Coordinates of C-alpha atoms in Angstrom, one line a residue:
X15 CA 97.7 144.6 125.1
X16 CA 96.7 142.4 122.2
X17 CA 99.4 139.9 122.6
X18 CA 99.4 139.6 126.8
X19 CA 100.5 137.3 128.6
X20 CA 99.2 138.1 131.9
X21 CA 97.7 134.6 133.6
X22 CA 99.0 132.5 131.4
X23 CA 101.9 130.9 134.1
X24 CA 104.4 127.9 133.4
X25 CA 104.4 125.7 136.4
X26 CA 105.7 122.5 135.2
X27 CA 108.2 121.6 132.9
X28 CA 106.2 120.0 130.4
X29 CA 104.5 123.1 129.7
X30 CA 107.9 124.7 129.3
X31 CA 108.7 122.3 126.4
X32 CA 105.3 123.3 124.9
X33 CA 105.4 124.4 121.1
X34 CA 103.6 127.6 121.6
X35 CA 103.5 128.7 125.2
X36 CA 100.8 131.1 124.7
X37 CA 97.7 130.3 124.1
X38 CA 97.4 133.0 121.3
X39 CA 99.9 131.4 120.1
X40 CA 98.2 128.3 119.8
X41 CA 94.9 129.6 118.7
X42 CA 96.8 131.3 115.4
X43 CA 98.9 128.1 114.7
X44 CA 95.5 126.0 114.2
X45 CA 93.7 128.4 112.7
X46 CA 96.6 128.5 109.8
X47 CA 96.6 124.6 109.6
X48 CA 92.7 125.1 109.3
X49 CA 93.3 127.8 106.6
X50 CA 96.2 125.7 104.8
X51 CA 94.4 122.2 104.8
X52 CA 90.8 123.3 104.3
X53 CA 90.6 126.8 103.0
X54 CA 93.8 126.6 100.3
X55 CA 92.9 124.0 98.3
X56 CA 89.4 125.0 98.1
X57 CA 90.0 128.6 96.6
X58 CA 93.7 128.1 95.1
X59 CA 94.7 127.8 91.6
X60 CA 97.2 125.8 89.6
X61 CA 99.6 129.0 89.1
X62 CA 99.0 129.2 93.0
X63 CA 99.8 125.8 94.1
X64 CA 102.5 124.6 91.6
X65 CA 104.7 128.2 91.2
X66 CA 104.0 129.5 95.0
X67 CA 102.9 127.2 97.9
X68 CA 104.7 123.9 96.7
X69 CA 108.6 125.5 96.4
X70 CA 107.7 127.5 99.6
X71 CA 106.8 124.4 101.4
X72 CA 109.8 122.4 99.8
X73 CA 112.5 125.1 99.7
X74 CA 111.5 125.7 104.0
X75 CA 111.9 122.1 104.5
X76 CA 115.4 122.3 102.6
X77 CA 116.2 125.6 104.5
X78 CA 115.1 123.7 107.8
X79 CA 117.3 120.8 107.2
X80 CA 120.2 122.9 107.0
X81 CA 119.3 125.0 109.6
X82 CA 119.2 122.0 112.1
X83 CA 123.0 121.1 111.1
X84 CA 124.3 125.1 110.6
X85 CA 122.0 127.2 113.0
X86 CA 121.8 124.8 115.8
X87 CA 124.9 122.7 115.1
X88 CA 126.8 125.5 114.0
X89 CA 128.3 122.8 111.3
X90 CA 128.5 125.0 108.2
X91 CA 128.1 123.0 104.8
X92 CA 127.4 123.8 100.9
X93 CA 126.3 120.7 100.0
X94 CA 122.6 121.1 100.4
X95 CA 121.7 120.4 97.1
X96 CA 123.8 117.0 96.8
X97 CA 122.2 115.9 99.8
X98 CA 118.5 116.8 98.2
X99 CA 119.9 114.7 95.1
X100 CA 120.5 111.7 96.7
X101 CA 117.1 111.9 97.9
X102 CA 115.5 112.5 95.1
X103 CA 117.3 109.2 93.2
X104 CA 117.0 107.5 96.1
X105 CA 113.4 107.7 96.4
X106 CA 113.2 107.1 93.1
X107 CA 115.5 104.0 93.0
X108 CA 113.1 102.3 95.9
X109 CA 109.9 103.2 94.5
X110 CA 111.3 101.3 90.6
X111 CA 113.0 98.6 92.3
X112 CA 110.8 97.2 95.1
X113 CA 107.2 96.3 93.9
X114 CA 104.3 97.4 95.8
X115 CA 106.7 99.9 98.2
X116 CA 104.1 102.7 99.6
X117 CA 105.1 106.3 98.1
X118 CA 105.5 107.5 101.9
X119 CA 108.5 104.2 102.7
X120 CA 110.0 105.3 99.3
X121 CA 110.2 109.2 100.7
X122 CA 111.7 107.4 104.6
X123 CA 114.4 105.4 102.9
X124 CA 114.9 108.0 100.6
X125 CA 115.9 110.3 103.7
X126 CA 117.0 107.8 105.2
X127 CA 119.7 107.3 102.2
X128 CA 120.1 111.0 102.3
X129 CA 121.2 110.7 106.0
X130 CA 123.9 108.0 105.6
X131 CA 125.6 109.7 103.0
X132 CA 125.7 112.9 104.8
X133 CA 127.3 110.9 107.7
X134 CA 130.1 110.1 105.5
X135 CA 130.4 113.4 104.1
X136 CA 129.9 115.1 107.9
X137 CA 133.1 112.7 108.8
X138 CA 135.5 115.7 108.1
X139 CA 133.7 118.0 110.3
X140 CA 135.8 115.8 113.4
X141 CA 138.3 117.3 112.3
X142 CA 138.0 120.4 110.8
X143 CA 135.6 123.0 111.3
X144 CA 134.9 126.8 109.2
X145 CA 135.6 127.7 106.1
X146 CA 138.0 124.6 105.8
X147 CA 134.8 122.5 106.2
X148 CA 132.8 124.1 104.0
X149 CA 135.4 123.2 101.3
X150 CA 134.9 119.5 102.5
X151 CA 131.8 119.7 101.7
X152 CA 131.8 121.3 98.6
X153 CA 132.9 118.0 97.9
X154 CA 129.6 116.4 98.0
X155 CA 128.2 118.7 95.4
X156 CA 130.3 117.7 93.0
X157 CA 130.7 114.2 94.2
X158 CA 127.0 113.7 93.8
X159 CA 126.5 115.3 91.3
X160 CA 129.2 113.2 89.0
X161 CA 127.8 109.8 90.8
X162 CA 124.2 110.3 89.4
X163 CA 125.4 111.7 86.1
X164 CA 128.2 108.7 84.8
X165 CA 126.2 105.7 85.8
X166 CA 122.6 105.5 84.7
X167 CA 121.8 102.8 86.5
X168 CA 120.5 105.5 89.1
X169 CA 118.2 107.1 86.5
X170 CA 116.7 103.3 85.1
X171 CA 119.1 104.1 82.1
X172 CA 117.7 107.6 81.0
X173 CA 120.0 108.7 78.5
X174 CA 119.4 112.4 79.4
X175 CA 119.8 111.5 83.2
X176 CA 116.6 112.2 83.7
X177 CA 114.7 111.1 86.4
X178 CA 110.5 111.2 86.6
X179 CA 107.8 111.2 89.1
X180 CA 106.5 108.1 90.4
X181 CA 102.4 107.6 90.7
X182 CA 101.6 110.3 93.3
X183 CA 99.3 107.5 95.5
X184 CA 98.6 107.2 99.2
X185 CA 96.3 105.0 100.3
X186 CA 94.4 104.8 96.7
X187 CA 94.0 108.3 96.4
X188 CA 95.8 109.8 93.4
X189 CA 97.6 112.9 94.9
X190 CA 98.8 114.0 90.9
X191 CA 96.7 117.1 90.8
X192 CA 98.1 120.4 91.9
X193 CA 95.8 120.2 94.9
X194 CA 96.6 117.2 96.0
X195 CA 100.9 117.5 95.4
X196 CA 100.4 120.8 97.6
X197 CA 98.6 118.4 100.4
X198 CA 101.0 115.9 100.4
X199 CA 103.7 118.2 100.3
X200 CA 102.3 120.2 103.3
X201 CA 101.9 116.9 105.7
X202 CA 105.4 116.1 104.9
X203 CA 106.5 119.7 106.0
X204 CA 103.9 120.0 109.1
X205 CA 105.1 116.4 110.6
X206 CA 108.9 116.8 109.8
X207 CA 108.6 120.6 111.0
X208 CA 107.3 119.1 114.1
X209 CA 109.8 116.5 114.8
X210 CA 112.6 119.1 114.3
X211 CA 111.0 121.2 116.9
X212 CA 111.0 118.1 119.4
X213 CA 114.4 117.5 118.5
X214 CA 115.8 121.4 119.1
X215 CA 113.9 121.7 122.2
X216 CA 114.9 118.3 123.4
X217 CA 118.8 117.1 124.6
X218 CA 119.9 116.5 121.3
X219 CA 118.8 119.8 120.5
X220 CA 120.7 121.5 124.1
X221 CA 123.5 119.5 122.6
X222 CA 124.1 120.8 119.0
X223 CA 123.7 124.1 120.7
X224 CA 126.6 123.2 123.2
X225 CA 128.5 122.3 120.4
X226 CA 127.5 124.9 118.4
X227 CA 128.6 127.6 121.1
X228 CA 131.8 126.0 122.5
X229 CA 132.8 122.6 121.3
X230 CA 135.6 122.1 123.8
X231 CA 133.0 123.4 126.8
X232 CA 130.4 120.8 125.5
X233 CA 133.5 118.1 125.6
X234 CA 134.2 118.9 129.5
X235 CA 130.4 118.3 130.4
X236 CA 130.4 115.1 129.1
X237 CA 129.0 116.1 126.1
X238 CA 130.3 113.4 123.0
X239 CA 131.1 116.1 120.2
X240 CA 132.2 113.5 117.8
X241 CA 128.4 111.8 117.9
X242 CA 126.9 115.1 118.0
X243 CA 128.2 116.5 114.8
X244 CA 127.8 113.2 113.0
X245 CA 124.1 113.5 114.1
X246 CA 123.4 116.8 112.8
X247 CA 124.9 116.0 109.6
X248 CA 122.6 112.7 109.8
X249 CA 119.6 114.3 110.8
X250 CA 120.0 117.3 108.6
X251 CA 120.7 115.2 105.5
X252 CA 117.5 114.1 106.1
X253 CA 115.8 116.3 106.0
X254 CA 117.3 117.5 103.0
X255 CA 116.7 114.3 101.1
X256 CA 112.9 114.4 101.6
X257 CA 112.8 118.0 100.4
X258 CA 114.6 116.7 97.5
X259 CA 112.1 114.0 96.6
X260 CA 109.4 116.4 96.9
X261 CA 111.1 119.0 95.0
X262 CA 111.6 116.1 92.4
X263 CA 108.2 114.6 92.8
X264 CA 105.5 117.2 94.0
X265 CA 107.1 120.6 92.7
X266 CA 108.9 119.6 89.2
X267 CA 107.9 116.6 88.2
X268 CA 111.1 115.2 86.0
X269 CA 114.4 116.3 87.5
X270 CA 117.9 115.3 86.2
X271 CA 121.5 115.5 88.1
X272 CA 121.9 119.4 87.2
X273 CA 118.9 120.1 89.0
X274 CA 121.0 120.0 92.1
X275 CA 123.7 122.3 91.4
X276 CA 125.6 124.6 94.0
X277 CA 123.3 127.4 93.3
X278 CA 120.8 125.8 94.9
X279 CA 122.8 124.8 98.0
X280 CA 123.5 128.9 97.9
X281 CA 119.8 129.6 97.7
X282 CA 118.9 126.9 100.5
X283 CA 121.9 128.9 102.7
X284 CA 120.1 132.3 101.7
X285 CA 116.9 131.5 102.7
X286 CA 118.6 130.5 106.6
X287 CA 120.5 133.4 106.5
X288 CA 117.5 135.7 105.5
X289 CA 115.0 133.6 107.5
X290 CA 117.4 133.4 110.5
X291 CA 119.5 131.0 112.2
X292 CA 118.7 129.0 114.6
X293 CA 114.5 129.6 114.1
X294 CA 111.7 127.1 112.4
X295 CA 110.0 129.8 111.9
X296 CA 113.0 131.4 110.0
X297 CA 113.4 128.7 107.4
X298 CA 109.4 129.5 106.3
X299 CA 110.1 133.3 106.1
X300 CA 113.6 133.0 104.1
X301 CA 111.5 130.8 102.2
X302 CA 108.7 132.7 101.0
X303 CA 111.0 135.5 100.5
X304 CA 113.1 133.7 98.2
X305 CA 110.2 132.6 95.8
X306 CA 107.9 135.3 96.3
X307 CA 110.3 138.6 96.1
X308 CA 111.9 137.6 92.8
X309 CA 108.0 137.3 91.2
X310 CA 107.1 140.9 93.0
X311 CA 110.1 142.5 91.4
X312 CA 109.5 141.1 87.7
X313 CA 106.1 142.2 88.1
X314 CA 107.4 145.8 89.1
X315 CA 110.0 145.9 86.8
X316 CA 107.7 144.4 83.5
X317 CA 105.1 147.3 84.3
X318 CA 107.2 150.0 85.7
X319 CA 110.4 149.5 83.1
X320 CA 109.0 148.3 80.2
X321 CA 110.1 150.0 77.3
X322 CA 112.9 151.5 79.4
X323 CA 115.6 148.5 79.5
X324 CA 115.9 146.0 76.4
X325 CA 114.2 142.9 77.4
X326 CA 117.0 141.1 77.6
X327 CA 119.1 143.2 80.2
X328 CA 116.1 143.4 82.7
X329 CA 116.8 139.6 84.2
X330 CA 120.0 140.8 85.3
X331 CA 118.6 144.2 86.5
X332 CA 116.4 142.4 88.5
X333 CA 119.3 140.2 89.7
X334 CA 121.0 143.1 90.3
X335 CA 118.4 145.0 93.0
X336 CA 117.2 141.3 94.3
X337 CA 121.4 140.9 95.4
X338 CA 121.4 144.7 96.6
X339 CA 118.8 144.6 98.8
X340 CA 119.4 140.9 100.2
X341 CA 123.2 142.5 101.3
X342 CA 121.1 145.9 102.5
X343 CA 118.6 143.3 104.4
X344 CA 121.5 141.5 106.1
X345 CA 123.3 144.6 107.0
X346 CA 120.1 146.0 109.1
X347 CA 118.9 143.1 110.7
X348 CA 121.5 140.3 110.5
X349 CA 119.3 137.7 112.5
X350 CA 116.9 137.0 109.8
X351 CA 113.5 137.7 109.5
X352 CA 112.7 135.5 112.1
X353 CA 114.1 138.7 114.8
X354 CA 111.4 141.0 112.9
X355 CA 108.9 138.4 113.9
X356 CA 110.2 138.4 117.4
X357 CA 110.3 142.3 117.6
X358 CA 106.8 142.6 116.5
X359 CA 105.6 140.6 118.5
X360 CA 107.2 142.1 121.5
X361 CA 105.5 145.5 120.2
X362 CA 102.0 143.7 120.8
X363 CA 102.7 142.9 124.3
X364 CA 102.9 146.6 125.1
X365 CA 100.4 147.8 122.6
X366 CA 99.2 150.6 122.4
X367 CA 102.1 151.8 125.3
X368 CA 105.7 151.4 123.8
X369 CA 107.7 150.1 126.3

C-alpha cells in the first residue's frame, strides 16, 4: 500500500498530460534532482564524475535520441554514432569560427547541424523501411566518418584529426572541473529529457506512434507519414548531436573521427534495447547498465579470477559473460528494464497483498 493511488483522481486533461501523475511520483523525481544537483557534487569524486555519472548522462541522452526515432518512430537506424560526430565537429566548428558564440549556441547549432544531416540521411526511410533501411543508414557511419577524416578543415587542420574541448564557460563560470562538466552535462540531459517527454506525450509524439504501429493506418487518418518520419530522424539526430558534443566536450575531452565508429552506434542500440523501447526512463537504465556492469564484472573477475586466467585472456572472458548475459537478459524480459521498473512498481500498489 506503499505506492497507492487511492484519491489521487485525473479530472482534466491537463493533468492527464502530467509527467508523473502520482504525486509519489513527483515527490521522488525532485528529491533525485535535489540529490543529483546538490548532494552529488558535494560528496562525489573525480573517478565518480568523469568514469560513471558523465557517460551515464551522455550515453542516456544518445540512447534517448535514438529511442525517439526507433522506439517511438519505429524508424530503425545504425548510424547513431555519425550523427553524434557531426555534432561534436559541429559544435566545435561554431565555437572556433564565430567569436564570442556562448558554449550553450555552439551545443544548439551543433544539434541543430546534427538534425539536418539526419534529414538527409532519414530521406531513404520514404521509401524503404527494415532491415533495408538500416543498411541505408549504415551509410552515414561511414559517410561521416570519411567526411571528418579526409578534409581537416573540420578539425582546424589537426593532423591527427583530432578535435579538443573548447573553454567549458557559461555565464563566466568555468565549468572545466569534474564537478562542474557533470553539472553542465546534467542540465543538458534534464531539459532535453524534458522536452522529449513533451514531444512523446504530445501529437507528434501520437504520430510517430501511428506510424510506428501501422504506417498505411496512420496515412488514412490523415496522418502525413512522409513529414513524420523525416521529423523523427530530425529530432532524433538531435538529440544525438548534443550527446556527441558532450561526449566530446564534458566526458573525453579530445576526440577524433574514430571515436564514432559503428560500435558505438551498436552500444547506443544496446542500451534502448536493454533499457526498453519506447521509455525515457529506459534510455537511463540501458544506460547505467552499459557503463556500470562492465566495471562490476572486471572488479569480480580481477578478485575472483586472478591468477586463474592469464591477464590477457580475461578482457575477452569478461566480453564473453557481459554478451551471454545481455542475450540471457533479452530472452527473459524482452521489453527492457524499463518493464522491471513497471512491474515493481505494480507490486507496491498491492503491497504487502499480491494481487
Amino acid at each position: 500500500m506503499l505506492y497507492k493511488e487511492a484519491g489521487q483522481f485525473i479530472t482534466e486533461y491537463r493533468l492527464d498530460k502530467r509527467f508523473f501523475r502520482l504525486k509519489q511520483e513527483r515527490w521522488a523525481f525532485a528529491a533525485l534532482l535535489a540529490f543529483a544537483y546538490l548532494v552529488v557534487p558535494a560528496i562525489g569524486n573525480d573517478y565518480w564524475f568523469s568514469a560513471i555519472l558523465i557517460p551515464v548522462l551522455v550515453l542516456s541522452l544518445a540512447g534517448l535520441g535514438l529511442n525517439l526515432l526507433t522506439g517511438y518512430a519505429g524508424q530503425l537506424s545504425l548510424g547513431s554514432a555519425a550523427f553524434m560526430a557531426v555534432g561534436a565537429f559541429a559544435t566545435y566548428n561554431f565555437h572556433l569560427r564565430i567569436e564570442g558564440l556562448p558554449l550553450i549556441a555552439s551545443l544548439i547549432l551543433g544539434g541543430l547541424t546534427a538534425g539536418g544531416v539526419g534529414l538527409v540521411f532519414g530521406l531513404p526511410s520514404l521509401r524503404i523501411k527494415g532491415f533495408y533501411l538500416i543498411v541505408a543508414t549504415l551509410a552515414a557511419q561511414f559517410f561521416v566518418q570519411w567526411v571528418f577524416t579526409t578534409f581537416s578543415w573540420f578539425s582546424n587542420n589537426s593532423s591527427s584529426g583530432v578535435i579538443t574541448a573548447p573553454p567549458l564557460q557559461i555565464l563566466g563560470t568555468d565549468l572545466s572541473t569534474p564537478a562542474g562538466r557533470y553539472l553542465l552535462t546534467l542540465t543538458v540531459v534534464v531539459a532535453l529529457g524534458w522536452l522529449a517527454k513533451t514531444i512523446v506525450s504530445g501529437e507528434l509524439g501520437r504520430k510517430w506512434m501511428a506510424v510506428r504501429d501501422m504506417d498505411t493506418a496512420a496515412a488514412v487518418i490523415g496522418i502525413s507519414v512522409p513529414k513524420t518520419k523525416l521529423l523523427a530522424f530530425a529530432i532524433s539526430s538531435f538529440y544525438l548531436g548534443v550527446a556527441g558534443a558532450l561526449w566530446a566536450f564534458t566526458y573525453l575531452g579530445t576526440v577524433e573521427p574514430h571515436g564514432f565508429d559503428l560500435s558505438r552506434s551498436f552500444q547506443i542500440l544496446f542500451i534502448i534495447i536493454i533499457g526498453g523501447m519506447g521509455s525515457i526512463l529506459g534510455n537511463f537504465l540501458g544506460a547505467a547498465f552499459i557503463v556500470l556492469f562492465p566495471i562490476l564484472l572486471s572488479n569480480l573477475t580481477s578478485s575472483l579470477l586472478a591468477g586463474a586466467i592469464d591477464p590477457g585472456q580475461l578482457e575477452n572472458f569478461q566480453k564473453m559473460i557481459f554478451g551471454a548475459l545481455i542475450i540471457f537478459f533479452l530472452i527473459k524480459e524482452p521489453n527492457g528494464l524499463a518493464k522491471v521498473w513497471q512491474t515493481a512498481k505494480q507490486r507496491l500498489r498491492v503491497w504487502p497483498l499480491r494481487f
